[in-house]
C-alpha positions as a printed NumPy array, in Angstrom:
array([[ 90.927, 127.006, 123.745],
       [ 92.008, 123.481, 122.852],
       [ 92.615, 121.962, 126.282],
       [ 92.494, 118.15 , 126.091],
       [ 90.549, 118.459, 122.817],
       [ 91.66 , 116.04 , 120.119],
       [ 89.676, 117.251, 117.108],
       [ 87.798, 120.384, 116.07 ],
       [ 86.313, 120.955, 112.613],
       [ 84.665, 123.88 , 110.81 ],
       [ 83.012, 123.499, 107.393],
       [ 81.669, 126.437, 105.347],
       [ 82.033, 128.805, 108.293],
       [ 83.094, 132.42 , 108.707],
       [ 85.139, 133.221, 111.821],
       [ 85.579, 136.918, 112.654],
       [ 87.592, 138.321, 115.558],
       [ 87.455, 142.08 , 116.057],
       [ 90.459, 143.2  , 118.07 ],
       [ 91.301, 146.78 , 116.979],
       [ 93.773, 147.322, 119.85 ],
       [ 95.624, 144.184, 118.732],
       [ 95.817, 142.594, 122.153],
       [ 97.508, 139.144, 121.955],
       [ 94.847, 136.823, 120.571],
       [ 94.3  , 133.683, 118.511],
       [ 91.298, 131.959, 117.007],
       [ 92.595, 128.619, 118.343],
       [ 94.766, 128.498, 121.481],
       [ 96.544, 125.173, 121.98 ],
       [ 97.302, 125.19 , 125.685],
       [100.305, 123.843, 127.515],
       [100.637, 122.118, 130.865],
       [100.933, 125.353, 132.848],
       [ 97.371, 126.24 , 131.879],
       [ 95.976, 123.134, 133.568],
       [ 94.151, 123.755, 136.813],
       [ 95.558, 120.866, 138.794],
       [ 95.005, 122.364, 142.23 ],
       [ 94.16 , 119.698, 144.78 ],
       [ 94.95 , 116.803, 142.459],
       [ 97.303, 114.037, 143.506],
       [ 97.48 , 112.417, 140.096],
       [ 99.161, 113.722, 136.965],
       [ 96.793, 115.482, 134.553],
       [ 95.636, 113.456, 131.59 ],
       [ 97.668, 114.147, 128.443],
       [ 95.45 , 114.548, 125.39 ],
       [ 96.425, 113.412, 121.921],
       [ 97.84 , 115.958, 119.518],
       [ 94.929, 118.294, 118.707],
       [ 93.838, 118.49 , 115.083],
       [ 92.208, 121.65 , 113.694],
       [ 90.347, 121.154, 110.406],
       [ 88.873, 123.906, 108.217],
       [ 87.027, 123.384, 104.946],
       [ 85.724, 126.099, 102.607],
       [ 85.867, 128.646, 105.419],
       [ 86.761, 132.308, 105.93 ],
       [ 88.839, 133.529, 108.892],
       [ 89.58 , 137.213, 109.451],
       [ 90.619, 139.532, 112.245],
       [ 93.423, 140.924, 114.377],
       [ 94.647, 137.568, 115.674],
       [ 96.769, 134.602, 114.725],
       [ 94.84 , 131.59 , 113.502],
       [ 96.672, 129.184, 115.875],
       [ 98.838, 129.881, 118.919],
       [100.526, 126.972, 120.699],
       [101.929, 127.715, 124.136],
       [104.859, 125.702, 125.469],
       [105.333, 124.17 , 122.035],
       [102.365, 121.85 , 122.363],
       [102.249, 120.036, 119.003],
       [ 99.188, 120.537, 116.825],
       [ 97.957, 119.683, 113.363],
       [ 96.253, 122.202, 111.12 ],
       [ 94.549, 121.049, 107.924],
       [ 92.784, 123.635, 105.76 ],
       [ 91.117, 122.776, 102.465],
       [ 89.844, 125.797, 100.527],
       [ 89.536, 129.089, 102.317],
       [ 90.515, 132.673, 102.928],
       [ 92.513, 134.147, 105.8  ],
       [ 93.072, 137.852, 106.5  ],
       [ 95.001, 138.724, 109.647],
       [ 97.228, 141.444, 111.056],
       [ 99.267, 138.648, 112.671],
       [100.589, 135.337, 111.322],
       [ 98.812, 132.127, 110.423],
       [100.385, 130.142, 113.284],
       [102.81 , 130.787, 116.119],
       [104.355, 128.467, 118.676],
       [106.779, 128.373, 121.56 ],
       [109.43 , 125.747, 122.207],
       [108.667, 122.527, 124.018],
       [108.747, 122.593, 127.805],
       [110.538, 119.21 , 127.815],
       [111.481, 116.303, 125.552],
       [108.383, 114.218, 126.309],
       [106.268, 115.94 , 123.635],
       [107.765, 114.357, 120.547],
       [105.022, 114.804, 117.962],
       [105.423, 117.147, 115.006],
       [103.734, 120.502, 114.404],
       [102.101, 119.903, 111.018],
       [100.48 , 122.572, 108.868],
       [ 98.783, 121.5  , 105.642],
       [ 97.086, 124.05 , 103.364],
       [ 95.385, 123.487,  99.998],
       [ 93.603, 126.145,  97.892],
       [ 93.93 , 128.801, 100.6  ],
       [ 94.469, 132.513, 100.011],
       [ 96.167, 133.982, 103.08 ],
       [ 96.81 , 137.692, 103.656],
       [ 99.169, 137.396, 106.632],
       [100.725, 140.682, 107.719],
       [103.274, 138.927, 109.983],
       [103.996, 135.895, 107.817],
       [103.018, 132.243, 107.781],
       [104.658, 130.756, 110.892],
       [106.645, 132.068, 113.876],
       [108.488, 130.07 , 116.551],
       [110.052, 131.392, 119.743],
       [112.393, 129.406, 121.999],
       [112.92 , 130.744, 125.515],
       [114.026, 129.702, 128.984],
       [110.799, 128.011, 130.074],
       [110.222, 126.421, 126.641],
       [113.76 , 125.531, 125.548],
       [113.293, 122.455, 123.346],
       [113.065, 122.912, 119.579],
       [109.996, 121.139, 118.112],
       [109.946, 119.463, 114.735],
       [107.849, 121.391, 112.199],
       [106.487, 120.33 , 108.801],
       [104.598, 122.689, 106.465],
       [102.943, 121.637, 103.197],
       [101.091, 123.998, 100.852],
       [ 99.392, 123.333,  97.516],
       [ 97.684, 125.84 ,  95.202],
       [ 97.88 , 128.608,  97.789],
       [ 98.441, 132.36 ,  97.625],
       [100.331, 134.218, 100.368],
       [100.185, 138.013, 100.643],
       [102.434, 139.828, 103.107],
       [104.703, 142.83 , 103.534],
       [107.992, 142.649, 101.65 ],
       [109.896, 143.304, 104.886],
       [108.343, 140.371, 106.77 ],
       [109.782, 136.827, 106.543],
       [107.371, 134.089, 105.564],
       [108.733, 131.987, 108.468],
       [110.654, 133.283, 111.487],
       [112.496, 131.474, 114.316],
       [113.886, 133.181, 117.437],
       [116.135, 131.805, 120.175],
       [117.348, 128.544, 118.61 ],
       [120.809, 127.218, 119.464],
       [122.038, 127.246, 115.875],
       [120.962, 127.562, 112.251],
       [122.023, 123.949, 111.633],
       [119.797, 122.698, 114.44 ],
       [116.808, 124.659, 113.108],
       [117.166, 123.396, 109.523],
       [117.531, 119.792, 110.727],
       [114.14 , 119.998, 112.492],
       [112.145, 121.706, 109.744],
       [110.739, 120.833, 106.339],
       [108.613, 122.759, 103.862],
       [107.223, 121.378, 100.643],
       [104.402, 121.91 ,  98.191],
       [103.512, 122.839,  94.651],
       [101.717, 125.468,  92.565],
       [101.92 , 128.233,  95.173],
       [102.22 , 131.99 ,  94.775],
       [104.043, 134.207,  97.261],
       [103.009, 137.655,  96.148],
       [105.483, 139.842,  98.079],
       [107.751, 137.285,  99.763],
       [111.446, 138.163,  99.685],
       [112.67 , 136.28 , 102.782],
       [111.419, 132.714, 102.985],
       [112.893, 131.938, 106.42 ],
       [114.658, 134.104, 109.024],
       [116.491, 132.307, 111.828],
       [117.69 , 134.334, 114.827],
       [119.945, 132.062, 116.948],
       [121.136, 132.888, 120.445],
       [124.891, 132.782, 119.686],
       [125.131, 133.138, 115.911],
       [124.406, 135.776, 113.341],
       [120.884, 135.996, 111.944],
       [120.434, 133.863, 108.838],
       [118.018, 134.934, 106.086],
       [117.069, 132.394, 103.422],
       [115.885, 134.581, 100.582],
       [113.44 , 133.713,  97.84 ],
       [116.238, 133.14 ,  95.332],
       [117.887, 130.481,  97.523],
       [115.79 , 127.538,  96.378],
       [118.369, 124.761,  96.821],
       [117.974, 123.91 , 100.504],
       [117.728, 120.483, 102.113],
       [114.663, 121.535, 104.125],
       [112.772, 122.957, 101.151],
       [111.123, 121.146,  98.236],
       [108.529, 122.921,  96.129],
       [107.37 , 122.625,  92.536],
       [106.167, 125.586,  90.49 ],
       [106.375, 128.248,  93.179],
       [106.189, 131.78 ,  91.781],
       [105.573, 135.451,  92.474],
       [103.966, 138.304,  90.569],
       [100.186, 137.84 ,  90.721],
       [ 97.813, 140.132,  88.867],
       [ 94.818, 141.163,  90.964],
       [ 91.397, 142.164,  89.654],
       [ 91.404, 145.162,  92.025],
       [ 94.023, 146.732,  94.257],
       [ 94.714, 144.59 ,  97.32 ],
       [ 93.098, 146.308, 100.359],
       [ 95.24 , 148.984, 101.957],
       [ 96.691, 148.301, 105.448],
       [ 94.422, 150.896, 107.091],
       [ 91.265, 149.028, 106.078],
       [ 89.803, 146.881, 108.864],
       [ 91.085, 143.353, 108.335],
       [ 88.073, 141.902, 110.185],
       [ 85.804, 143.098, 107.358],
       [ 87.747, 141.729, 104.423],
       [ 86.278, 139.049, 102.164],
       [ 87.585, 136.683,  99.489],
       [ 86.18 , 139.079,  96.888],
       [ 88.815, 141.627,  97.964],
       [ 91.511, 139.24 ,  96.705],
       [ 90.204, 138.048,  93.334],
       [ 92.741, 137.422,  90.61 ],
       [ 92.648, 139.257,  87.295],
       [ 90.477, 137.131,  84.952],
       [ 92.691, 138.17 ,  82.025],
       [ 95.573, 136.361,  83.689],
       [ 95.673, 132.933,  82.079],
       [ 97.419, 131.453,  85.08 ],
       [ 96.169, 128.032,  86.156],
       [ 95.575, 129.406,  89.673],
       [ 92.203, 131.124,  89.276],
       [ 90.076, 129.947,  92.183],
       [ 92.095, 129.371,  95.329],
       [ 89.539, 129.673,  98.052],
       [ 86.402, 127.921,  96.911],
       [ 84.549, 130.438,  99.096],
       [ 82.745, 132.293,  96.311]])
């Protein structure tokens, strides 16, 4: 739980969370103000700097999101080389509790293979967290594996599609999205749901070079009934006969 923690780093580590009943869980919980125990204090609680989570050459697997940010507390996630297997999404956040938290949620991934059953990022705006945060996602040389029916990114409860796209940017290069059909689904409060599909590349919030689909795997990707907490990078090796330039994504052996 990242409460007034500014920096946490894992290098060449394996993080496993076994949660077969799929109770709400996250490997890293970025806590909001309501989680502070300020009982008996006269002064305002100290506000920590935006927490930064760094992973390098590491494996994360289990029935949990990698990062969950309550009350839209901004965070930074930087992951260089690694493997993620989860029944949930890579990161999820709520809206900001007020306008005083102005930093950006930043997610930066490089050479990461991520099997994310519920997509890459989810954001939920609601009555007690009504302010839309700014979000920036950058991915390079990554592979994303998910269900065809699940959006890569999903927003719920925003005021409008225009507001959401003005506060979001996604860029990168040399990425593969194995089953992605919907890049971003926005569910506003008073408008119709907007799906930005894979084919709709020309968007002002999206800039990516050499993004593609259609990977060839060495073996069949593990079936959904197999325990995600036991999966390894070796379960997601690419076919060596594929002459693609994206051969080693994880650096985790």
